[in-house]
Coordinates of C-alpha atoms in Angstrom, one line a residue:
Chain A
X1 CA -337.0 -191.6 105.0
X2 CA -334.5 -189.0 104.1
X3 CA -337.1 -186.0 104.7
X4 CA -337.6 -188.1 108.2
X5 CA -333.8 -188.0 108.8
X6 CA -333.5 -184.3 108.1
X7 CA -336.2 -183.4 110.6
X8 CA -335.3 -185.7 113.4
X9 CA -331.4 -183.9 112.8
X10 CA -332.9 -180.4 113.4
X11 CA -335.3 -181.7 116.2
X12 CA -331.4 -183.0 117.6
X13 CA -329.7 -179.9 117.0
X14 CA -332.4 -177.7 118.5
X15 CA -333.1 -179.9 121.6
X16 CA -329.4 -181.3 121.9
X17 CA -326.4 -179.7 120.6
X18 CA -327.4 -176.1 122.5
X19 CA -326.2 -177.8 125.6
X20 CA -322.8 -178.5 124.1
X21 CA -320.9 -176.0 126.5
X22 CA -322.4 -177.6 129.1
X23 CA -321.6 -181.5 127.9
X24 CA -317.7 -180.0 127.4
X25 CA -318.2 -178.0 130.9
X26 CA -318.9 -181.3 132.8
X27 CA -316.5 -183.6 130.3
X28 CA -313.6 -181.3 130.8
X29 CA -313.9 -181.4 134.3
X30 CA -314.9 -185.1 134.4
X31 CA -311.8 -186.5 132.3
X32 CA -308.2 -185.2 132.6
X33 CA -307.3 -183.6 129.9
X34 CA -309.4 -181.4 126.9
X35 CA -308.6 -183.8 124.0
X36 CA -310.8 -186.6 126.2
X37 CA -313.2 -184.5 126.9
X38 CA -313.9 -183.7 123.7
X39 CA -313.7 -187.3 122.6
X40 CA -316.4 -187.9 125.6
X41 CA -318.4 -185.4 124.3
X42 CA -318.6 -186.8 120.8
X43 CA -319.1 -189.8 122.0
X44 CA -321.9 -189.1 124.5
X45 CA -323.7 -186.8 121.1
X46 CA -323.3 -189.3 118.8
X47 CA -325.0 -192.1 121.2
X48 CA -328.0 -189.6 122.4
X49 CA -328.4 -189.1 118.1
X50 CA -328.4 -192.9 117.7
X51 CA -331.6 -193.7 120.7
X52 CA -332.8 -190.3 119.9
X53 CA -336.4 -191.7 118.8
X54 CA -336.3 -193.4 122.5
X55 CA -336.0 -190.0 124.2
X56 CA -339.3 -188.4 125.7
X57 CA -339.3 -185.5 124.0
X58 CA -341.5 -183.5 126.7
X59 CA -338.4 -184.5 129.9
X60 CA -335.5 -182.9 130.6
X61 CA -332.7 -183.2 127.6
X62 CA -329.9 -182.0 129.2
X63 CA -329.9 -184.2 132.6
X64 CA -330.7 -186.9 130.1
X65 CA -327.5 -186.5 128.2
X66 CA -325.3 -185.6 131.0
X67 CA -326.8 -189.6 131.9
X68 CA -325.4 -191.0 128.8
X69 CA -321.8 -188.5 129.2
X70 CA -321.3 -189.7 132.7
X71 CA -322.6 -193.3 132.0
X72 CA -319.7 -193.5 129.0
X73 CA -317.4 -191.6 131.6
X74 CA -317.4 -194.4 133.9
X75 CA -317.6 -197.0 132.0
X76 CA -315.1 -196.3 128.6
X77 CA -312.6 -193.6 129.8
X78 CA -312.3 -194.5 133.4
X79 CA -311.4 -198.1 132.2
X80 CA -309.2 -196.7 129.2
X81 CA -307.6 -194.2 132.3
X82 CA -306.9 -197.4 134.1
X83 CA -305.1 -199.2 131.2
X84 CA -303.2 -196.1 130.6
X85 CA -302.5 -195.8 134.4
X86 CA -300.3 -198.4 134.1
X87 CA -298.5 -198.0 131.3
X88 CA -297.7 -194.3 133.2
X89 CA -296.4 -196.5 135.8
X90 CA -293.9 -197.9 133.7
X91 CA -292.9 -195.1 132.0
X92 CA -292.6 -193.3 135.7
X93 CA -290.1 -196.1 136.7
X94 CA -288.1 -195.4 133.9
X95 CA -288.2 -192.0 134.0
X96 CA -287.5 -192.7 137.8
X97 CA -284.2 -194.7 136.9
X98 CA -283.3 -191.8 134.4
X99 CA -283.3 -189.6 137.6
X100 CA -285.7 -187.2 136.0
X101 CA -289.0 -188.4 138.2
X102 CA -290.5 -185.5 139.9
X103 CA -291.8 -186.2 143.4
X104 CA -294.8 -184.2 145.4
X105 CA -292.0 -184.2 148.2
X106 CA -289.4 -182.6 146.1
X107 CA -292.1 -180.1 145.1
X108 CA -292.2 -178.6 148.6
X109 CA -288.4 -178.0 148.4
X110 CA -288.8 -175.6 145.4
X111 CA -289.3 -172.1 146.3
X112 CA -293.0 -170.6 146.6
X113 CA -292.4 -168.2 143.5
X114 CA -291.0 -171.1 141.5
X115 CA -294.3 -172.9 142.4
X116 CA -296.7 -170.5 141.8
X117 CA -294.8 -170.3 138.3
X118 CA -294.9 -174.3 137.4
X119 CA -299.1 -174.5 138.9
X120 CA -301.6 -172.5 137.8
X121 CA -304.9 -172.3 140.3
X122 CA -306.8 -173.9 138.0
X123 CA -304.1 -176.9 137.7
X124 CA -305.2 -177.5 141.5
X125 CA -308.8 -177.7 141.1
X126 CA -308.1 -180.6 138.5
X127 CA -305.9 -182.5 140.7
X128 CA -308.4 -181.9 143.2
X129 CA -311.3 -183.1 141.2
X130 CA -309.1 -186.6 139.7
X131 CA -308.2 -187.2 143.6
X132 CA -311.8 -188.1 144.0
X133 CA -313.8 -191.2 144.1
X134 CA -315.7 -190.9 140.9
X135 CA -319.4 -190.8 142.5
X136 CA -318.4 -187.3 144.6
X137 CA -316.5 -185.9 141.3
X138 CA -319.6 -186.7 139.4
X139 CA -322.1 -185.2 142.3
X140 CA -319.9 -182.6 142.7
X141 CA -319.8 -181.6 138.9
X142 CA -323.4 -182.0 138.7
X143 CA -324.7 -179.5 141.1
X144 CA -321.8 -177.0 140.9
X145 CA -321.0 -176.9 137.7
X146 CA -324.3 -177.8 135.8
X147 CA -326.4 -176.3 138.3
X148 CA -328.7 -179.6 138.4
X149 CA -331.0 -179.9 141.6
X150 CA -330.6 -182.8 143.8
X151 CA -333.6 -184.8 142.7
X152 CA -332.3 -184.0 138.8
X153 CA -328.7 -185.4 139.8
X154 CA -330.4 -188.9 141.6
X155 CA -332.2 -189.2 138.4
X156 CA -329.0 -189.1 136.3
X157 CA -326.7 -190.9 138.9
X158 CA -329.5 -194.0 139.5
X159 CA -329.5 -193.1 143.6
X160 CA -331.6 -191.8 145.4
X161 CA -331.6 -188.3 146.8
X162 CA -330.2 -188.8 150.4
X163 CA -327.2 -190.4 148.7
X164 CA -326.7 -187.5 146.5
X165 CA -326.8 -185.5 149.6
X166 CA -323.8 -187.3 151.2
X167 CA -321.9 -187.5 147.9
X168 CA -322.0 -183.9 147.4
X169 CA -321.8 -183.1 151.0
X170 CA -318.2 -185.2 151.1
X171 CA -317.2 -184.4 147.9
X172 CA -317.5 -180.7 148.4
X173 CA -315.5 -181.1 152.1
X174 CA -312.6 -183.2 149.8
X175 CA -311.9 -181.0 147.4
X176 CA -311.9 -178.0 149.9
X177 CA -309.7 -179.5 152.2
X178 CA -307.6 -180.7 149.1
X179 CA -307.4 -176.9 148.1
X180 CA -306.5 -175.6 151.0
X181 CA -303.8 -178.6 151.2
X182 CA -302.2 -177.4 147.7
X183 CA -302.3 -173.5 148.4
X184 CA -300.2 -174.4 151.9
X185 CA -298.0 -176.7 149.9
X186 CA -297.1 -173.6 147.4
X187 CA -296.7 -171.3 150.8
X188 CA -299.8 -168.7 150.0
X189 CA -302.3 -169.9 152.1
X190 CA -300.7 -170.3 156.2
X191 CA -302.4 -173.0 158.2
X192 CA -304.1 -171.6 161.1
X193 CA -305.6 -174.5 162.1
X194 CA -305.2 -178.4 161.6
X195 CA -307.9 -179.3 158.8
X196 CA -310.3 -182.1 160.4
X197 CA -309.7 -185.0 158.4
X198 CA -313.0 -185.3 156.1
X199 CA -314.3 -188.8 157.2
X200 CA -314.7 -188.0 160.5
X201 CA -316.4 -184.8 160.1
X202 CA -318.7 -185.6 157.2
X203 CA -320.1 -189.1 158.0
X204 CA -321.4 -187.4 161.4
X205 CA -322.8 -184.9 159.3
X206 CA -324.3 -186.4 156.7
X207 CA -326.8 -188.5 159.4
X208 CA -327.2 -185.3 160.6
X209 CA -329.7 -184.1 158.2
X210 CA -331.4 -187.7 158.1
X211 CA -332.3 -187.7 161.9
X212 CA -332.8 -183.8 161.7
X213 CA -335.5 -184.9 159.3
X214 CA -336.5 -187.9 160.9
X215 CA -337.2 -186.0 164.0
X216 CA -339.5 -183.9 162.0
X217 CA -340.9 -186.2 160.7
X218 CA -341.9 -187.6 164.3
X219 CA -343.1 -184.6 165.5
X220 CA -345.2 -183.9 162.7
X221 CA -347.1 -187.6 163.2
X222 CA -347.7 -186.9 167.2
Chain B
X1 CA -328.5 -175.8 171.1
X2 CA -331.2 -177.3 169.0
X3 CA -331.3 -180.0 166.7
X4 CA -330.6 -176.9 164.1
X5 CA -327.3 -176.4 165.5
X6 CA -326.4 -180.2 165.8
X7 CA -327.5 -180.4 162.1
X8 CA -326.0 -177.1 160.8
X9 CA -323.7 -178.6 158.6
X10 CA -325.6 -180.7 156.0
X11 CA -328.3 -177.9 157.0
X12 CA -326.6 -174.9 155.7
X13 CA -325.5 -177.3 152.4
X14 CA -329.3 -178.1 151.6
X15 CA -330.4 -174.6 152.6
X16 CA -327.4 -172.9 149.9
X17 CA -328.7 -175.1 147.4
X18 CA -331.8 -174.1 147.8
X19 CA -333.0 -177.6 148.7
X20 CA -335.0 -177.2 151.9
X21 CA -339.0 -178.0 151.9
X22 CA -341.0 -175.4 152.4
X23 CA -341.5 -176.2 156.5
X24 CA -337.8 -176.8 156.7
X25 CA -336.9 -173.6 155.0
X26 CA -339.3 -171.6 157.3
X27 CA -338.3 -173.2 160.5
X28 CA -334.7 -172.6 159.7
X29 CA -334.8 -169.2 158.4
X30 CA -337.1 -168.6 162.0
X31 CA -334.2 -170.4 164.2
X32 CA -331.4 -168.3 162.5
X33 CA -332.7 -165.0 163.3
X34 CA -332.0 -166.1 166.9
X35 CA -328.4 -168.1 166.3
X36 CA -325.7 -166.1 165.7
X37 CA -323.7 -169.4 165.4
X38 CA -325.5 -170.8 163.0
X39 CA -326.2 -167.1 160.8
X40 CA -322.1 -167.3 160.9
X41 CA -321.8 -170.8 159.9
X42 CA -324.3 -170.2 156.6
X43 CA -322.5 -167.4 156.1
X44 CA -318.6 -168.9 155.6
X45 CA -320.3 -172.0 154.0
X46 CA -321.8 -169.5 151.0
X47 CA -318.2 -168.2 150.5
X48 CA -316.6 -171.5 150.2
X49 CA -319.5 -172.7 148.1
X50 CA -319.0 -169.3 146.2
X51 CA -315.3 -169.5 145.8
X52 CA -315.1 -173.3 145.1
X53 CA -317.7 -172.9 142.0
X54 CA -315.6 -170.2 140.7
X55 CA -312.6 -172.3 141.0
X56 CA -314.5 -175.3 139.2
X57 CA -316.2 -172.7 136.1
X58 CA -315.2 -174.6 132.8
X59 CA -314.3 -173.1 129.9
X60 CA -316.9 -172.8 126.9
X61 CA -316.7 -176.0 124.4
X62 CA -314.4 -175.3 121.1
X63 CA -315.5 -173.9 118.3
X64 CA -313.6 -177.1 116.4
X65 CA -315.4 -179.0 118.4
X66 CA -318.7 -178.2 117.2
X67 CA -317.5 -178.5 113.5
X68 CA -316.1 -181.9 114.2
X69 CA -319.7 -182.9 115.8
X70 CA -321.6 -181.6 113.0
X71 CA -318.9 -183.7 110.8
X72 CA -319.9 -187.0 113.3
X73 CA -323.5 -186.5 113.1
X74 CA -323.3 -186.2 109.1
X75 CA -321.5 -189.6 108.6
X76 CA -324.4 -190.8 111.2
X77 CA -326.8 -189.9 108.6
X78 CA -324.6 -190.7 105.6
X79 CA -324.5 -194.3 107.5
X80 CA -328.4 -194.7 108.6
X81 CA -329.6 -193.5 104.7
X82 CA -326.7 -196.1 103.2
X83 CA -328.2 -198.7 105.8
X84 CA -331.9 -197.7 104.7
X85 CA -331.1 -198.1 100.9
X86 CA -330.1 -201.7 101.6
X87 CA -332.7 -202.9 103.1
X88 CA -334.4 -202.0 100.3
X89 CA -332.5 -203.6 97.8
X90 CA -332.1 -206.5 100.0
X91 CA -336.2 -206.5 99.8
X92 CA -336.2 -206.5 96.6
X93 CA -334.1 -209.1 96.0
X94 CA -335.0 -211.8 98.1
X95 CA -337.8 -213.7 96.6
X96 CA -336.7 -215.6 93.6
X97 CA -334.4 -217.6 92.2
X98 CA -332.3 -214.9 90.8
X99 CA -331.2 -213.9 93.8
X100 CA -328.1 -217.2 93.8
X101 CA -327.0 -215.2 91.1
X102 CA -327.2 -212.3 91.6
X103 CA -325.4 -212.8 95.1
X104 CA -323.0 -214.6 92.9
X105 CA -322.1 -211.9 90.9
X106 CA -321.5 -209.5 93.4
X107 CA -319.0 -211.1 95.1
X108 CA -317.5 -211.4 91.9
X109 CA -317.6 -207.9 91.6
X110 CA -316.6 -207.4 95.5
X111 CA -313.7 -209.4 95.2
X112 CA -312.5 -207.8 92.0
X113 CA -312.9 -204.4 93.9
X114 CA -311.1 -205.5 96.9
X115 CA -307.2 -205.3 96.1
X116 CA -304.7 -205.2 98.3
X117 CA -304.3 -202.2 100.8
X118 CA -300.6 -201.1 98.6
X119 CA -302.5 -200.9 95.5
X120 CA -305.7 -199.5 96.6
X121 CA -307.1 -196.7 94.5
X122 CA -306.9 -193.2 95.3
X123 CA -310.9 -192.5 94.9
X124 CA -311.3 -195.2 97.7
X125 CA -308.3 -193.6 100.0
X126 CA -309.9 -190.4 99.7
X127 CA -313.6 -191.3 100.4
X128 CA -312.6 -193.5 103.4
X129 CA -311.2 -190.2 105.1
X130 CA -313.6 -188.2 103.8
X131 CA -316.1 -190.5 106.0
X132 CA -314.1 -190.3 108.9
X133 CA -314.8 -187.5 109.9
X134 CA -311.1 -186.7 111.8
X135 CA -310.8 -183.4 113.7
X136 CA -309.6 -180.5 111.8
X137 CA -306.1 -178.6 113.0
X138 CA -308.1 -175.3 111.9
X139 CA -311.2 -173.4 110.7
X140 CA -311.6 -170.0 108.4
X141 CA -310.1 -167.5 107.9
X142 CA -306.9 -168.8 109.1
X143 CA -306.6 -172.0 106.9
X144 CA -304.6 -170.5 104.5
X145 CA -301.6 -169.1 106.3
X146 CA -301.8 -172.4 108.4
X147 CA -301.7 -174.8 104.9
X148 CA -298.3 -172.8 103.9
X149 CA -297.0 -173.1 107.3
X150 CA -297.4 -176.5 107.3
X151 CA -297.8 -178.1 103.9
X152 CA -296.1 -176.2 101.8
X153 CA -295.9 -172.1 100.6
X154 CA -297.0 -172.8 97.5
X155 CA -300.4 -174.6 97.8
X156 CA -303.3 -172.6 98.6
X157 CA -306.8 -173.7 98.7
X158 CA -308.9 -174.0 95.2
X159 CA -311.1 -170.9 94.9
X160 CA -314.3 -171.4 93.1
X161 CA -316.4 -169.3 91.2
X162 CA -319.0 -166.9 93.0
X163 CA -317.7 -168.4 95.9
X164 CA -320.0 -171.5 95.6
X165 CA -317.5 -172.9 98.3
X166 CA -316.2 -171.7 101.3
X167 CA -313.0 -173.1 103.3
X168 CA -314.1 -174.3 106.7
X169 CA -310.9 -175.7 107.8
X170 CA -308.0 -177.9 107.3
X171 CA -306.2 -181.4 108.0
X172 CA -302.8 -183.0 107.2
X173 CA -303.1 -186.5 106.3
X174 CA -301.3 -189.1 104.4
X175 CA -302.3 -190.7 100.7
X176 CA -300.6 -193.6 99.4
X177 CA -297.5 -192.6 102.1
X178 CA -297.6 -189.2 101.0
X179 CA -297.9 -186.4 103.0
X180 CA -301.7 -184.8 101.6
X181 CA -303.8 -181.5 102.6
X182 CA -307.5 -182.0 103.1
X183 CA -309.7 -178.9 103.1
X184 CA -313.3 -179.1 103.8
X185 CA -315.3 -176.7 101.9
X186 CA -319.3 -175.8 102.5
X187 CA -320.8 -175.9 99.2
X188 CA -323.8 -173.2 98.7
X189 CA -326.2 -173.9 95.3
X190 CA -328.1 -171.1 93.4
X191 CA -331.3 -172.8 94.8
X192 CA -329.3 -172.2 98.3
X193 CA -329.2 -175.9 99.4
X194 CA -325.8 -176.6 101.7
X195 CA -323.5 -179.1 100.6
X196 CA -320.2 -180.7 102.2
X197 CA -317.4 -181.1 99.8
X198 CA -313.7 -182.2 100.4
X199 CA -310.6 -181.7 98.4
X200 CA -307.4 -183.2 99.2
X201 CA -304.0 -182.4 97.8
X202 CA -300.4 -184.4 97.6
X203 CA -298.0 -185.2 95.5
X204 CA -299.5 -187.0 92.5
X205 CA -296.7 -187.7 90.1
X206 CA -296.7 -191.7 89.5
X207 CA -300.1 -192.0 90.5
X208 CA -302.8 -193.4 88.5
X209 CA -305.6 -191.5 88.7
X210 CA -308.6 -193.3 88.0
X211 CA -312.8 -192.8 86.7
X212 CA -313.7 -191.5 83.4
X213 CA -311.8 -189.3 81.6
X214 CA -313.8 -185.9 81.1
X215 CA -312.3 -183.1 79.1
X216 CA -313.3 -179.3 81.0
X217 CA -312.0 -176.1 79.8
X218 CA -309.1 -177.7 78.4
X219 CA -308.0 -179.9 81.3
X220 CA -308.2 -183.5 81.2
X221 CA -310.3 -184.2 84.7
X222 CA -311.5 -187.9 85.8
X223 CA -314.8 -188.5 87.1
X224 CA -315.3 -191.9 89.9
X225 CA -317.8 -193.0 92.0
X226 CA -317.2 -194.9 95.6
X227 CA -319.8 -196.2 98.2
X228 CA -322.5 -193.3 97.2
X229 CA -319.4 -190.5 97.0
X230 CA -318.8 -188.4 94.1
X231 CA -315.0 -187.9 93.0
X232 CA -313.6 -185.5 91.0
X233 CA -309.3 -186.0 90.1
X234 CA -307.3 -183.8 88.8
X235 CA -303.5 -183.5 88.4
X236 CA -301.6 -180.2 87.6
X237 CA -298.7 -179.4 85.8
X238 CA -296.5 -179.8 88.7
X239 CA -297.9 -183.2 89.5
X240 CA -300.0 -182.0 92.1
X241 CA -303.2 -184.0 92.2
X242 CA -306.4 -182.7 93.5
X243 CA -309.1 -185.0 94.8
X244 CA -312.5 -183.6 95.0
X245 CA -315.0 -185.7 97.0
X246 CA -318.6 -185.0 97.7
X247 CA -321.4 -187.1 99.0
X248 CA -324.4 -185.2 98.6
X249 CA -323.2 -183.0 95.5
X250 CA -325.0 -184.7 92.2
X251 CA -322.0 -186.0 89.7
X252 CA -322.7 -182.8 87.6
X253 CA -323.4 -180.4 90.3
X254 CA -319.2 -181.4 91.4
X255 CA -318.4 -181.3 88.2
X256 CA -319.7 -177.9 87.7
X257 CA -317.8 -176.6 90.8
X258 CA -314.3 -178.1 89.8
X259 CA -314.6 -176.8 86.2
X260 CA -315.6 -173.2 87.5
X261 CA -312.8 -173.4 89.8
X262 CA -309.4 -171.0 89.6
X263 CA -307.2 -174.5 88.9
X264 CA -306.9 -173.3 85.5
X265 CA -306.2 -169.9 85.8
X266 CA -303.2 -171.4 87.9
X267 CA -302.1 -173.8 85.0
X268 CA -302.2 -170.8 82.5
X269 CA -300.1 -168.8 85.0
X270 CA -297.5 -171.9 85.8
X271 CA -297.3 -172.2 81.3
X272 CA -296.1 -169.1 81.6
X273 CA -293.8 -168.7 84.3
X274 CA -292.0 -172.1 82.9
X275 CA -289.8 -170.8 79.8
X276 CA -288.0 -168.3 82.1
X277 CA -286.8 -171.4 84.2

């Protein structure tokens, strides 16, 4: 038994933990701050060890743990997030009554300098990244962070391809516009042109491809 | 305007990605070479896709964090071999009629062992953290300075002989409500097998220090057992107790370590120091 243990931890380490920067790299930019995503990372490690007998060891280990990582994402921290949502709601409403409540608005009256000081770049991609619907965050992290192909992302995120497509498609669009949002808010980006609200431009799009293909599809059968 | 053009947008996504079938990809590439539209629109979208990916690059995981997953993954073990063990005693034991009583007498020995949280010994305290496996506050080379910055300036981590044990990092935590150190040491044999020890440090005066009494070099050390850990105590002139735990380190293998350790080198040095005060 033991000599069993010892060589299923070394199959682990040698098959599992080498993709630890990339578990962190999709935790830290799944949850909101680096001490969850540590937590998530442990978590997500510590489960793969546990059903590590029922993993085929000739498939792809590390979409198969970023399965488990974003499986306990959504359904332990976002729930936990929620909980703790509302508690930050109270403590807002205090803080609110205290007077000390910062608002978005009250942000845009601060100079650009002074903004540029209190937000970092980076600070913006995360805001970005929490303003969206899980799915496109999750799509989005995925392929641009992880560098997983569409059909290795539908495996993970139980959908099938097209859907994967439109997440990404959307998400990408989102954040972008949500970028370009923040950098006019702090005054070093000038608007040229009204953004096009991201509904309206991404749902046409995203049949695009479909009939492009279907039409393809078509010809190919005549 | 062909359905290329109507389709550009999710088009130039998939062919970025590097996502297009093989016919697609041709008849896309073909169609560009004649578009200027569409060569522009690929263009900006690989920029974006560029920039945004450069915006999103995470940093590398922590070097504490693979320490505390190594930790995590141990106690796994620790757990699955304790789990093992007693389903083979339980095999063992469940045919006959001796099991009633031999049920019977471990409870009375479970609830002779179980007192109540206030009173709870040491050796238990210290193996229940041990197993925990909480995050260190830091690793190395820099445990030291960090332990006199924040426990105190006169504690510094046991040193043991031939460098058996090495310091991997540090933790404050609380014994008994006292404020305690606990270093995590890797423990290397002469036969080079790698072994996790723990110490922890606090305040020991008016503590009872449990186990056998063991007399090593002169200094009266106790030796106790908890749940499959080794413990080693200790308490120092000063009243400072040292608490040696060790799961995988064989009773005299700990022993060994603690007696070849520079604890009494500091006793002598404190015996002479005190007449001056």
């Amino acid at each position: 038994m033991l000599a069993r243990r010892r060589d299923q931890r070394r199959e682990f380490e040698q098959a599992a933990l080498v993709h630890l920067d990339a578990l962190y790299g999709a935790a830290y930019r799944l949850a909101r701050n680096p001490r969850d995503a540590e937590d998530l990372v442990q978590d997500t490690l510590l489960r793969a060890y546990r059903f590590w007998e029922t993993f085929e060891k000739d498939s792809n280990c590390k979409a198969w743990l970023l399965r488990i990582l974003t499986n306990t994402f959504i359904n332990e921290y976002q729930r936990k997030k929620r909980s703790r949502e509302v508690l930050d709601a109270a403590a807002a409403e205090q803080d609110a009554t205290d007077g000390v409540l910062h608002h978005v608005e009250a942000d845009t009256q601060k100079s650009p300098e002074r903004l540029l000081l209190d937000r970092s770049v980076s600070d913006d991609v995360q805001r970005a990244l929490d303003a969206l619907p899980d799915d496109f965050r999750t799509a989005v992290v995925l392929c641009d962070i992880e560098g997983l192909s569409y059909k290795e992302i539908a495996e993970v995120m139980d959908c099938p391809v097209g859907t994967v497509m439109s997440r990404l498609f959307r998400g990408r669009r989102l954040l972008g516009t949500a970028l370009k949002d923040f950098a006019v808010a702090a005054g070093y980006v000038k608007t040229d042109e009204p953004a096009p609200t991201p509904a309206a431009s991404t749902s046409a799009s995203t049949i695009d491809l479909a009939s492009y293909r279907a039409s393809k599809t078509r010809e190919g059968s005549r | 305007m062909t359905k290329h053009c109507d389709s550009i947008d999710s088009l130039a996504m998939t062919y970025l990605d590097g996502e297009l079938a093989d016919e697609e990809l041709r008849d896309f590439e073909l169609h560009m070479l004649g578009c200027a539209g569409c060569r522009g629109k690929v263009d900006g979208e690989a920029e974006t896709l560029a920039d945004l990916r450069r915006k999103l690059a995470p940093p590398p995981a922590p070097e504490l964090l693979r320490a505390r997953i190594a930790r995590a993954l141990d106690a796994e073990d620790r757990k699955a071999a304790r789990a093992d063990l007693r389903s083979r005693v339980g095999s063992w034991l469940l045919p006959g009629a001796a099991t009633v009583a031999a049920a019977a007498a471990l409870l009375v020995f479970v609830a002779m062992r179980t007192p109540d949280s206030a009173g709870e010994p040491v050796t238990r305290i210290a193996v229940r953290q041990h197993m925990r496996g909480a995050p260190l506050e830091v690793t190395g080379a820099a445990t030291t300075p960090w332990i006199q910055r924040h426990y105190s300036p006169e504690v510094e981590p046991p040193r043991f002989a031939d460098s058996a044990a090495r310091v991997a990092g540090a933790r404050l935590t609380d014994v008994m409500g006292r404020q305690a150190l606990q270093i995590f040491y890797d423990v290397t044999s002469r036969q080079g097998g790698h072994y996790g020890m723990q110490t922890f440090i606090f305040d020991g005066r008016g503590v009872q220090l449990e186990g056998q009494p063991l007399t090593v070099g002169g200094r009266d050390l106790r030796i106790d057992e908890y749940d499959g850990y080794r413990v080693v105590l200790f308490r120092d002139v000063d009243g400072l107790a040292y608490v040696f735990t060790s799961d995988d380190l064989s009773r005299d293998q700990l022993v060994d370590l603690v007696g070849n350790s520079n604890l009494v080198m500091r006793v002598q040095e404190r015996w002479v120091r005190t007449p001056r005060q």
